[in-house]
Amino acid sequence: MGRLRAITATALGGLLFLQPVAVSSAAAATLYEAENGTISQGVVESNHAGFTGSGFVNLDNVAGSSVEWTIQAADPGPVTLALRYANGTATDRPMTVTAGGTGTTLSFPGTGAWTTWRTVTVRVTLAAGANAVKATATTANGGPNLDSLSVDPSSTGTDWSRAMVDSTMARFSPGTLGGWSYPQGLYLWGQYLVYQRTREPRYLQYIKDWADRFVDSSGGISQTFGNLDSMQAGNVLLALYRETGQARYRTAAAKIRTRLNTYPRTSDGGWWHSTSTSREGQLWGDGVYMADPFLARYGAWVAADSFTSAEPAKQLEIYWSHLRRTSGQAAGLLYHAYDEPGGPTASWVKPSLGNTNGISWCRAMGWFGMAVTDILELIPADHPRRAALIDILRELVPAYARWQDPATGRWWQVVTEPSNPSNWTETSCSAMYTYTISRAVERGYVDASYRANAERGYQGVLAQVSLGSDGRTNLVGVSEGTNASDSLAYYFGRGRPVNDFHGLGAFLIMNEQLSR
């Protein structure tokens, strides 16, 4: 389709000027705020929570009230328009959406409340050059409250999950995807979620072929599980047991479950990040995602007992007690790592900061948020620690929201250092935060107003994926694997390989949540 240009608004002398800003046609949808359009018979307001940007447009209750945007296209072609709206009445408020001289009347039914936002989509064809896209109310009730217009320049309205899975499967066979490791496990869990939606047989077969490299016919698996990272891919075994019923996957998963019985702990019961001497007594925010959802899932899908019921929530609370920041604007965030006094002391320990490393690395907090979210999905409603986990999210989600970059919708590699010129917005954690916020809003754990943060995050992450000349997806801005450190320069200097599995997996998990 060539290139589209997003429109940003600049106020000069009380007038609103629309400035074209180039964005790749291969990128995902570009967001245009309603308040930055040309408004006829309506006002900009911000009294109903959940909007994106600085407000929304409340159209007058008359036929003909409208919002119009100008979109530049270098070449002609089809796009998908998505209008985000709220209609707190029980009456449909239809609008005619006009683009390229063609109008389509769309239904905007009630959403249940003025704070509940929904999306209506339509395919249109843009001409080369400037295009007026206008939404006009057709009845005396006027239109709904309009929050934004997004434009997907892909030719079909890309299913980015499918595109990413297809691209990854084209790049790697199950034999070349990589060894038994948590980045591969994370990616394959994301692919499993796509399989659950699409029921595409080859997606599950690919996962099975990868796992069968490590699991023999009797369920034997050669891993020793001497660190939490090595346990995350056990979720793939649980998925395969659930889908195929083959006992060998259950047997292999049981080795991880049994290993946790005697896995070493801190004095208050937290599982060490690794059994190696150099990491004795250390708790990393990453670790909770590596083992806790697996254990809760094992209890829910294979065999429940008091251990699978109690331990996942217990671990989260212990880690939270040591890593949580409690003061200032950073309250509710977490430090990356903690080292219990009394054993070998890590070089990064800051005794004045609770024996943590003193740095809030973004992906560690993403792992933590996803672990809390996933375990809440798996434990019963009457679980004695359920309320405590929800309370954690009620601190974590607002903290995420406070530190979201307003310009990109993403979050910084070191979350609390947005003004440092060496810092950069990181894609995998942004996907993780977006997923966690969205699910927390959906389940009612946090206020619905945080949906706006999730949607800004979603657009920010989508802006990091594109289609290359080979037709395959490319995801950028993802930090490579990262150890604990007390050096900002260390975190700032991490490599950013394109299509890193940390990012691919986090993207798929986020996209399966947000796209539905």
Coordinates of C-alpha atoms in Angstrom, one line a residue:
M1 CA 0.0 0.0 0.0
G2 CA 3.0 2.3 0.1
R3 CA 3.1 4.5 3.2
L4 CA 0.5 6.2 5.4
R5 CA 1.1 9.3 7.5
A6 CA -0.3 9.6 11.0
I7 CA -1.7 13.0 11.9
T8 CA -0.6 14.9 15.0
A9 CA -2.1 18.0 16.2
T10 CA -0.3 21.3 17.0
A11 CA -2.1 24.3 18.5
L12 CA -0.9 27.7 17.2
G13 CA -2.8 30.9 18.0
G14 CA -5.9 29.0 18.9
L15 CA -6.0 27.1 15.6
L16 CA -5.5 23.4 15.1
F17 CA -3.0 22.3 12.5
L18 CA -2.7 18.7 11.4
Q19 CA 0.9 17.6 10.7
P20 CA 1.7 14.5 8.7
V21 CA 4.1 12.1 10.4
A22 CA 5.4 9.1 8.3
V23 CA 4.6 5.6 9.5
S24 CA 5.4 2.4 7.7
S25 CA 2.6 0.8 5.6
A26 CA 3.8 -2.6 6.9
A27 CA 3.2 -1.6 10.5
A28 CA 0.0 -2.3 12.4
A29 CA -2.9 0.1 13.0
T30 CA -2.1 3.8 13.5
L31 CA -4.1 5.7 16.1
Y32 CA -5.8 9.1 15.4
E33 CA -7.5 10.7 18.4
A34 CA -11.0 12.0 17.8
E35 CA -10.2 15.2 19.7
N36 CA -7.6 16.0 17.1
G37 CA -10.0 15.8 14.2
T38 CA -12.3 18.5 12.8
I39 CA -15.4 18.5 14.9
S40 CA -18.9 19.7 13.8
Q41 CA -21.6 20.0 16.4
G42 CA -19.8 18.4 19.3
V43 CA -17.3 19.1 22.0
V44 CA -14.2 17.5 23.5
E45 CA -14.8 16.1 27.0
S46 CA -12.9 13.9 29.5
N47 CA -15.5 13.2 32.1
H48 CA -16.0 9.5 31.3
A49 CA -13.1 7.2 32.1
G50 CA -11.4 4.8 29.7
F51 CA -10.6 7.1 26.8
T52 CA -7.3 7.3 25.1
G53 CA -5.4 10.5 24.4
S54 CA -6.6 13.7 26.1
G55 CA -10.4 13.2 25.8
F56 CA -13.2 12.1 23.5
V57 CA -15.7 13.8 21.3
N58 CA -19.3 14.2 22.6
L59 CA -21.4 14.8 19.6
D60 CA -24.5 16.9 19.8
N61 CA -27.8 15.0 19.7
V62 CA -28.6 16.0 16.1
A63 CA -28.3 14.4 12.7
G64 CA -25.2 15.7 10.9
S65 CA -22.9 16.0 13.9
S66 CA -19.5 14.7 12.9
V67 CA -15.8 14.2 13.3
E68 CA -13.5 14.3 10.3
W69 CA -9.8 13.3 10.0
T70 CA -7.3 13.9 7.1
I71 CA -5.2 10.9 6.2
Q72 CA -2.4 11.0 3.7
A73 CA -1.6 7.9 1.5
A74 CA 1.3 7.7 -0.9
D75 CA -0.5 5.0 -3.0
P76 CA -4.1 4.0 -3.4
G77 CA -5.4 0.9 -1.7
P78 CA -7.6 -0.7 1.0
V79 CA -7.3 -0.2 4.7
T80 CA -9.4 -1.2 7.8
L81 CA -10.8 1.7 9.8
A82 CA -11.7 1.0 13.5
L83 CA -13.7 3.6 15.4
R84 CA -13.6 3.4 19.2
Y85 CA -16.8 4.6 20.9
A86 CA -19.0 4.5 23.9
N87 CA -22.8 4.6 23.9
G88 CA -24.3 4.6 27.4
T89 CA -27.9 4.4 26.1
A90 CA -29.8 1.4 24.9
T91 CA -30.5 3.0 21.5
D92 CA -28.3 2.5 18.5
R93 CA -26.6 5.7 17.3
P94 CA -25.7 4.9 13.6
M95 CA -23.1 6.9 11.7
T96 CA -22.1 7.1 8.1
V97 CA -18.4 6.7 7.6
T98 CA -17.2 8.3 4.4
A99 CA -13.8 7.8 2.8
G100 CA -12.7 8.2 -0.8
G101 CA -16.2 9.5 -1.7
T102 CA -17.9 6.4 -0.6
G103 CA -20.1 6.2 2.5
T104 CA -21.0 3.2 4.7
T105 CA -23.6 3.4 7.5
L106 CA -22.5 1.5 10.6
S107 CA -24.3 0.6 13.7
F108 CA -23.0 1.9 17.1
P109 CA -25.2 0.0 19.6
G110 CA -25.3 0.6 23.3
T111 CA -22.2 -0.4 25.2
G112 CA -23.8 -0.6 28.6
A113 CA -22.2 2.5 30.1
W114 CA -20.4 5.7 28.9
T115 CA -17.2 4.3 30.4
T116 CA -17.4 1.1 28.4
W117 CA -15.7 1.4 25.0
R118 CA -16.1 -0.8 22.0
T119 CA -14.8 -0.8 18.4
V120 CA -16.6 -0.8 15.1
T121 CA -14.6 -1.6 11.9
V122 CA -15.1 -1.0 8.2
R123 CA -13.0 -1.6 5.1
V124 CA -12.5 1.4 2.8
T125 CA -10.2 2.3 -0.1
L126 CA -8.0 5.3 0.1
A127 CA -6.8 7.4 -2.8
A128 CA -3.2 8.5 -3.2
G129 CA -2.7 11.8 -1.4
A130 CA -5.0 13.4 1.2
N131 CA -8.1 11.5 2.2
A132 CA -11.0 12.9 4.2
V133 CA -12.4 10.2 6.6
K134 CA -15.6 11.5 8.2
A135 CA -18.0 9.9 10.7
T136 CA -21.5 11.6 10.6
A137 CA -24.5 10.9 12.8
T138 CA -27.6 9.9 10.9
T139 CA -30.3 10.3 13.5
A140 CA -31.6 12.9 15.9
N141 CA -30.0 11.1 18.7
G142 CA -26.6 12.1 17.3
G143 CA -23.6 9.9 17.4
P144 CA -21.9 8.0 20.2
N145 CA -19.0 9.4 22.1
L146 CA -16.0 9.0 19.7
D147 CA -12.6 8.3 21.2
S148 CA -10.4 7.5 18.3
L149 CA -9.9 6.2 14.7
S150 CA -7.3 3.7 13.9
V151 CA -6.1 2.8 10.4
D152 CA -4.7 -0.6 9.6
P153 CA -2.7 -0.3 6.3
S154 CA -2.4 -4.0 5.8
S155 CA -4.3 -5.3 2.8
T156 CA -6.6 -7.6 4.8
G157 CA -6.6 -6.4 8.4
T158 CA -3.7 -8.6 9.5
D159 CA -4.1 -11.3 12.1
W160 CA -0.7 -10.5 13.6
S161 CA -0.7 -13.6 15.8
R162 CA -1.0 -15.9 12.8
A163 CA 1.4 -13.8 10.8
M164 CA 4.1 -14.0 13.5
V165 CA 3.6 -17.8 14.1
D166 CA 3.7 -18.5 10.3
S167 CA 6.8 -16.4 10.0
T168 CA 8.6 -18.1 12.9
M169 CA 7.7 -21.5 11.6
A170 CA 9.0 -20.5 8.2
R171 CA 12.3 -19.4 9.7
F172 CA 12.8 -22.3 12.0
S173 CA 12.0 -26.0 11.9
P174 CA 11.1 -27.6 15.3
G175 CA 14.7 -28.9 15.2
T176 CA 16.3 -25.5 14.7
L177 CA 14.0 -23.4 16.9
G178 CA 16.4 -23.9 19.9
G179 CA 17.0 -26.0 22.9
W180 CA 15.0 -26.6 26.1
S181 CA 14.9 -23.0 27.4
Y182 CA 12.4 -20.5 28.7
P183 CA 12.5 -18.1 25.7
Q184 CA 11.5 -21.0 23.4
G185 CA 9.0 -22.2 26.0
L186 CA 7.5 -18.7 26.2
Y187 CA 7.2 -18.4 22.4
L188 CA 5.6 -21.9 22.1
W189 CA 3.1 -21.1 24.8
G190 CA 2.1 -18.1 22.8
Q191 CA 1.8 -20.3 19.7
Y192 CA -0.4 -22.6 21.8
L193 CA -2.7 -19.8 22.6
V194 CA -3.0 -19.0 18.9
Y195 CA -3.7 -22.7 18.3
Q196 CA -6.5 -22.6 20.9
R197 CA -8.2 -19.8 18.9
T198 CA -7.6 -21.0 15.4
R199 CA -7.4 -24.8 15.9
E200 CA -4.8 -24.8 13.1
P201 CA -3.4 -28.4 13.3
R202 CA 0.1 -27.6 12.1
Y203 CA 0.5 -25.1 14.9
L204 CA 0.1 -27.9 17.5
Q205 CA 2.1 -30.3 15.5
Y206 CA 5.0 -27.9 15.4
I207 CA 4.9 -27.6 19.2
K208 CA 4.7 -31.4 19.6
D209 CA 7.6 -31.9 17.2
W210 CA 9.8 -29.5 19.2
A211 CA 8.9 -31.2 22.6
D212 CA 9.5 -34.6 21.2
R213 CA 13.2 -33.7 20.8
F214 CA 13.4 -33.8 24.6
V215 CA 10.7 -36.3 25.8
D216 CA 11.1 -40.0 24.9
S217 CA 8.4 -42.6 24.4
S218 CA 8.2 -43.4 28.2
G219 CA 8.2 -39.7 29.3
G220 CA 11.9 -39.5 30.1
I221 CA 13.4 -36.1 29.9
S222 CA 17.1 -35.4 30.5
Q223 CA 16.8 -32.0 32.1
T224 CA 18.0 -31.7 35.8
F225 CA 15.9 -28.6 36.6
G226 CA 18.6 -26.9 38.6
N227 CA 17.1 -23.4 38.1
L228 CA 13.7 -21.9 37.7
D229 CA 14.3 -20.8 34.1
S230 CA 14.6 -24.4 33.1
M231 CA 11.1 -25.1 34.3
Q232 CA 9.1 -22.6 32.2
A233 CA 9.0 -24.8 29.1
G234 CA 7.2 -27.4 31.2
N235 CA 4.0 -25.5 30.3
V236 CA 4.5 -26.9 26.8
L237 CA 4.3 -30.4 28.2
L238 CA 1.1 -29.6 30.1
A239 CA -0.4 -28.2 26.9
L240 CA 0.5 -31.3 24.9
Y241 CA -0.9 -33.6 27.6
R242 CA -4.1 -31.6 27.6
E243 CA -4.4 -31.7 23.8
T244 CA -3.2 -35.2 23.1
G245 CA -3.9 -37.2 26.3
Q246 CA -0.5 -38.9 25.9
A247 CA 0.8 -40.0 29.3
R248 CA 4.4 -39.4 28.4
Y249 CA 3.9 -35.6 28.5
R250 CA 2.4 -35.9 32.0
T251 CA 5.3 -38.1 33.1
A252 CA 7.8 -35.6 31.9
A253 CA 5.9 -32.7 33.5
A254 CA 5.8 -34.7 36.8
K255 CA 9.6 -34.5 36.9
I256 CA 9.4 -30.7 37.3
R257 CA 6.6 -31.0 39.8
T258 CA 8.6 -33.5 41.9
R259 CA 11.7 -31.4 41.7
L260 CA 9.9 -28.5 43.4
N261 CA 9.4 -30.6 46.5
T262 CA 13.0 -30.3 47.4
Y263 CA 14.1 -27.2 45.5
P264 CA 16.1 -24.9 47.8
R265 CA 14.5 -21.9 49.4
T266 CA 15.2 -18.7 51.3
S267 CA 14.5 -18.8 55.0
D268 CA 11.0 -17.5 54.4
G269 CA 10.3 -20.1 51.7
G270 CA 11.1 -18.3 48.4
W271 CA 12.6 -20.5 45.7
W272 CA 16.1 -19.5 44.7
H273 CA 16.5 -18.3 41.2
S274 CA 19.1 -21.0 40.7
T275 CA 20.8 -23.7 42.7
S276 CA 24.2 -22.6 41.6
T277 CA 26.5 -21.3 44.4
S278 CA 26.7 -17.9 42.8
R279 CA 23.0 -17.4 43.0
E280 CA 22.3 -19.0 46.4
G281 CA 19.5 -17.2 48.2
Q282 CA 18.6 -14.9 45.3
L283 CA 15.1 -14.1 44.3
W284 CA 14.6 -12.5 40.8
G285 CA 11.3 -11.1 39.6
D286 CA 11.7 -13.2 36.5
G287 CA 11.6 -16.4 38.6
V288 CA 7.9 -16.4 39.5
Y289 CA 6.8 -16.8 35.9
M290 CA 9.2 -19.6 35.3
A291 CA 7.8 -22.0 37.9
D292 CA 4.6 -20.7 39.5
P293 CA 2.1 -20.8 36.6
F294 CA 3.4 -24.2 35.7
L295 CA 2.7 -25.5 39.2
A296 CA -0.7 -24.0 39.3
R297 CA -1.5 -25.3 35.9
Y298 CA -0.2 -28.8 36.9
G299 CA -2.7 -28.7 39.7
A300 CA -5.5 -27.6 37.5
W301 CA -4.9 -29.9 34.6
V302 CA -3.1 -32.9 36.0
A303 CA -3.2 -33.6 39.7
A304 CA -4.2 -31.2 42.5
D305 CA -2.9 -31.4 46.0
S306 CA -2.2 -29.0 48.8
F307 CA 1.2 -28.1 47.4
T308 CA -0.1 -27.1 43.9
S309 CA -2.9 -25.2 45.6
A310 CA -0.9 -23.2 48.1
E311 CA 2.6 -22.8 46.8
P312 CA 2.1 -20.6 43.7
A313 CA 0.4 -17.8 45.6
K314 CA 2.8 -18.2 48.5
Q315 CA 5.8 -17.7 46.2
L316 CA 4.3 -14.5 44.7
E317 CA 3.7 -13.0 48.1
I318 CA 7.2 -13.8 49.3
Y319 CA 8.8 -12.3 46.2
W320 CA 6.5 -9.3 46.4
S321 CA 7.6 -8.7 50.0
H322 CA 11.3 -8.5 49.1
L323 CA 11.2 -6.8 45.7
R324 CA 8.3 -4.3 46.1
R325 CA 9.1 -0.6 46.1
T326 CA 7.1 1.2 48.8
S327 CA 7.7 4.9 48.5
G328 CA 7.3 7.8 46.0
Q329 CA 6.2 7.6 42.4
A330 CA 7.8 4.2 42.1
A331 CA 5.7 2.6 44.9
G332 CA 4.1 -0.5 43.5
L333 CA 7.0 -1.3 41.1
L334 CA 9.6 -3.9 41.9
Y335 CA 13.3 -4.1 41.9
H336 CA 14.8 -6.8 39.7
A337 CA 16.5 -9.0 42.3
Y338 CA 17.0 -9.7 46.0
D339 CA 19.8 -11.5 47.8
E340 CA 19.1 -12.9 51.2
P341 CA 21.8 -12.0 53.8
G342 CA 23.8 -14.8 55.4
G343 CA 25.2 -16.6 52.3
P344 CA 27.4 -15.5 49.4
T345 CA 26.7 -11.8 48.7
A346 CA 26.1 -10.8 45.1
S347 CA 28.1 -7.9 43.8
W348 CA 25.0 -5.9 43.1
V349 CA 23.4 -6.0 46.6
K350 CA 22.3 -2.6 48.0
P351 CA 21.7 -3.1 51.7
S352 CA 20.1 0.3 52.1
L353 CA 17.5 -0.8 49.5
G354 CA 16.5 -4.1 51.2
N355 CA 19.4 -6.1 49.8
T356 CA 18.0 -5.7 46.3
N357 CA 19.9 -4.5 43.2
G358 CA 18.1 -1.1 43.4
I359 CA 17.0 -1.1 39.7
S360 CA 13.6 -1.6 38.3
W361 CA 14.2 -3.5 35.1
C362 CA 11.1 -3.6 32.9
R363 CA 10.9 -7.3 31.9
A364 CA 11.3 -8.6 35.4
M365 CA 8.1 -6.7 36.4
G366 CA 6.4 -8.0 33.2
W367 CA 7.2 -11.6 34.2
F368 CA 5.8 -10.9 37.7
G369 CA 2.6 -9.3 36.5
M370 CA 1.9 -12.1 34.0
A371 CA 2.5 -14.7 36.7
V372 CA 0.0 -13.0 39.1
T373 CA -2.6 -12.7 36.3
D374 CA -2.2 -16.3 35.1
I375 CA -2.4 -17.8 38.6
L376 CA -5.6 -15.9 39.3
E377 CA -7.0 -17.6 36.2
L378 CA -6.1 -21.0 37.6
I379 CA -6.9 -21.0 41.3
P380 CA -10.5 -21.3 42.5
A381 CA -12.6 -18.3 43.4
D382 CA -12.6 -19.3 47.1
H383 CA -8.8 -19.7 47.3
P384 CA -7.6 -18.2 50.6
R385 CA -4.8 -16.1 49.0
R386 CA -6.9 -14.9 46.0
A387 CA -7.6 -11.5 47.6
A388 CA -3.9 -11.0 48.4
L389 CA -3.0 -11.5 44.7
I390 CA -5.7 -9.1 43.6
D391 CA -4.3 -6.6 46.0
I392 CA -0.9 -7.0 44.4
L393 CA -2.4 -6.2 41.0
R394 CA -4.1 -3.2 42.5
E395 CA -0.7 -1.7 43.4
L396 CA 1.1 -3.0 40.3
V397 CA -1.3 -1.9 37.6
P398 CA -1.4 1.8 38.8
A399 CA 2.3 1.8 39.0
Y400 CA 2.6 0.5 35.5
A401 CA 0.2 3.3 34.4
R402 CA 2.2 6.0 36.1
W403 CA 5.4 5.1 34.2
Q404 CA 3.9 4.5 30.8
D405 CA 5.6 6.6 28.1
P406 CA 3.0 9.1 26.9
A407 CA 4.6 9.5 23.5
T408 CA 4.9 5.8 22.5
G409 CA 2.5 4.0 24.9
R410 CA 5.4 1.6 25.7
W411 CA 7.6 1.3 28.8
W412 CA 11.2 2.0 29.3
Q413 CA 14.0 -0.6 29.7
V414 CA 14.7 0.8 33.1
V415 CA 11.2 1.9 34.0
T416 CA 12.0 4.7 36.4
E417 CA 14.6 6.4 34.1
P418 CA 12.6 7.9 31.3
S419 CA 14.7 11.1 31.0
N420 CA 18.0 9.2 30.7
P421 CA 19.3 9.6 27.1
S422 CA 20.7 6.1 27.1
N423 CA 17.3 4.6 28.0
W424 CA 14.9 3.1 25.4
T425 CA 11.4 1.7 25.2
E426 CA 11.4 -2.0 25.4
T427 CA 8.8 -4.1 23.5
S428 CA 8.6 -7.4 25.4
C429 CA 7.8 -5.8 28.8
S430 CA 5.4 -3.4 27.1
A431 CA 3.5 -6.4 25.8
M432 CA 3.5 -8.0 29.2
Y433 CA 2.3 -4.9 31.0
T434 CA -0.4 -4.5 28.3
Y435 CA -1.6 -8.1 28.7
T436 CA -1.6 -7.8 32.5
I437 CA -3.5 -4.5 32.6
S438 CA -6.1 -5.7 30.0
R439 CA -6.8 -8.9 31.9
A440 CA -7.0 -7.1 35.2
V441 CA -9.6 -4.7 33.8
E442 CA -11.5 -7.5 32.1
R443 CA -11.7 -9.4 35.4
G444 CA -12.7 -6.4 37.4
Y445 CA -9.5 -6.4 39.6
V446 CA -8.8 -2.8 38.7
D447 CA -10.8 0.2 37.6
A448 CA -12.0 0.2 34.0
S449 CA -10.1 3.5 33.4
Y450 CA -6.9 1.5 33.0
R451 CA -8.2 0.0 29.8
A452 CA -6.9 3.2 28.2
N453 CA -3.4 2.3 29.3
A454 CA -3.8 -1.2 27.9
E455 CA -5.0 0.2 24.5
R456 CA -2.1 2.7 24.4
G457 CA 0.3 0.0 25.2
Y458 CA -1.2 -2.3 22.5
Q459 CA -0.8 0.4 19.8
G460 CA 2.7 1.0 21.0
V461 CA 3.7 -2.6 20.7
L462 CA 1.9 -3.0 17.4
A463 CA 4.1 -0.1 16.1
Q464 CA 7.1 -2.4 16.7
V465 CA 6.0 -5.1 14.3
S466 CA 6.2 -4.9 10.5
L467 CA 6.3 -7.1 7.4
G468 CA 9.6 -7.4 5.7
S469 CA 10.2 -7.7 1.9
D470 CA 9.9 -11.5 2.4
G471 CA 6.4 -11.1 3.7
R472 CA 7.5 -12.3 7.2
T473 CA 7.0 -10.4 10.5
N474 CA 9.8 -8.5 12.2
L475 CA 9.5 -7.5 15.8
V476 CA 12.0 -4.9 17.1
G477 CA 13.0 -3.2 20.4
V478 CA 13.3 -6.4 22.5
S479 CA 16.0 -6.8 25.1
E480 CA 18.1 -9.9 25.0
G481 CA 18.3 -12.1 28.1
T482 CA 19.5 -10.1 31.1
N483 CA 21.2 -10.9 34.4
A484 CA 20.8 -8.9 37.6
S485 CA 23.0 -5.9 38.0
D486 CA 23.3 -2.6 39.9
S487 CA 24.5 -0.8 36.8
L488 CA 22.1 1.3 34.7
A489 CA 24.6 1.2 31.9
Y490 CA 24.4 -2.6 31.9
Y491 CA 20.6 -2.6 31.3
F492 CA 20.8 0.3 28.8
G493 CA 23.4 -1.6 26.9
R494 CA 21.6 -4.9 26.4
G495 CA 21.4 -6.1 22.8
R496 CA 18.1 -5.8 20.9
P497 CA 18.0 -8.7 18.4
V498 CA 15.2 -8.6 15.9
N499 CA 12.6 -11.3 16.5
D500 CA 14.0 -12.3 19.9
F501 CA 11.9 -15.0 21.4
H502 CA 11.2 -13.0 24.6
G503 CA 9.4 -10.5 22.4
L504 CA 7.7 -13.0 20.1
G505 CA 6.2 -14.9 23.0
A506 CA 5.1 -11.8 24.9
F507 CA 3.6 -10.4 21.8
L508 CA 1.5 -13.5 21.1
I509 CA 0.2 -13.6 24.7
M510 CA -0.7 -9.9 24.5
N511 CA -2.2 -10.1 21.0
E512 CA -4.5 -13.0 21.9
Q513 CA -5.8 -11.0 24.8
L514 CA -6.2 -7.6 23.2
S515 CA -7.3 -8.6 19.7
R516 CA -10.4 -10.4 21.1

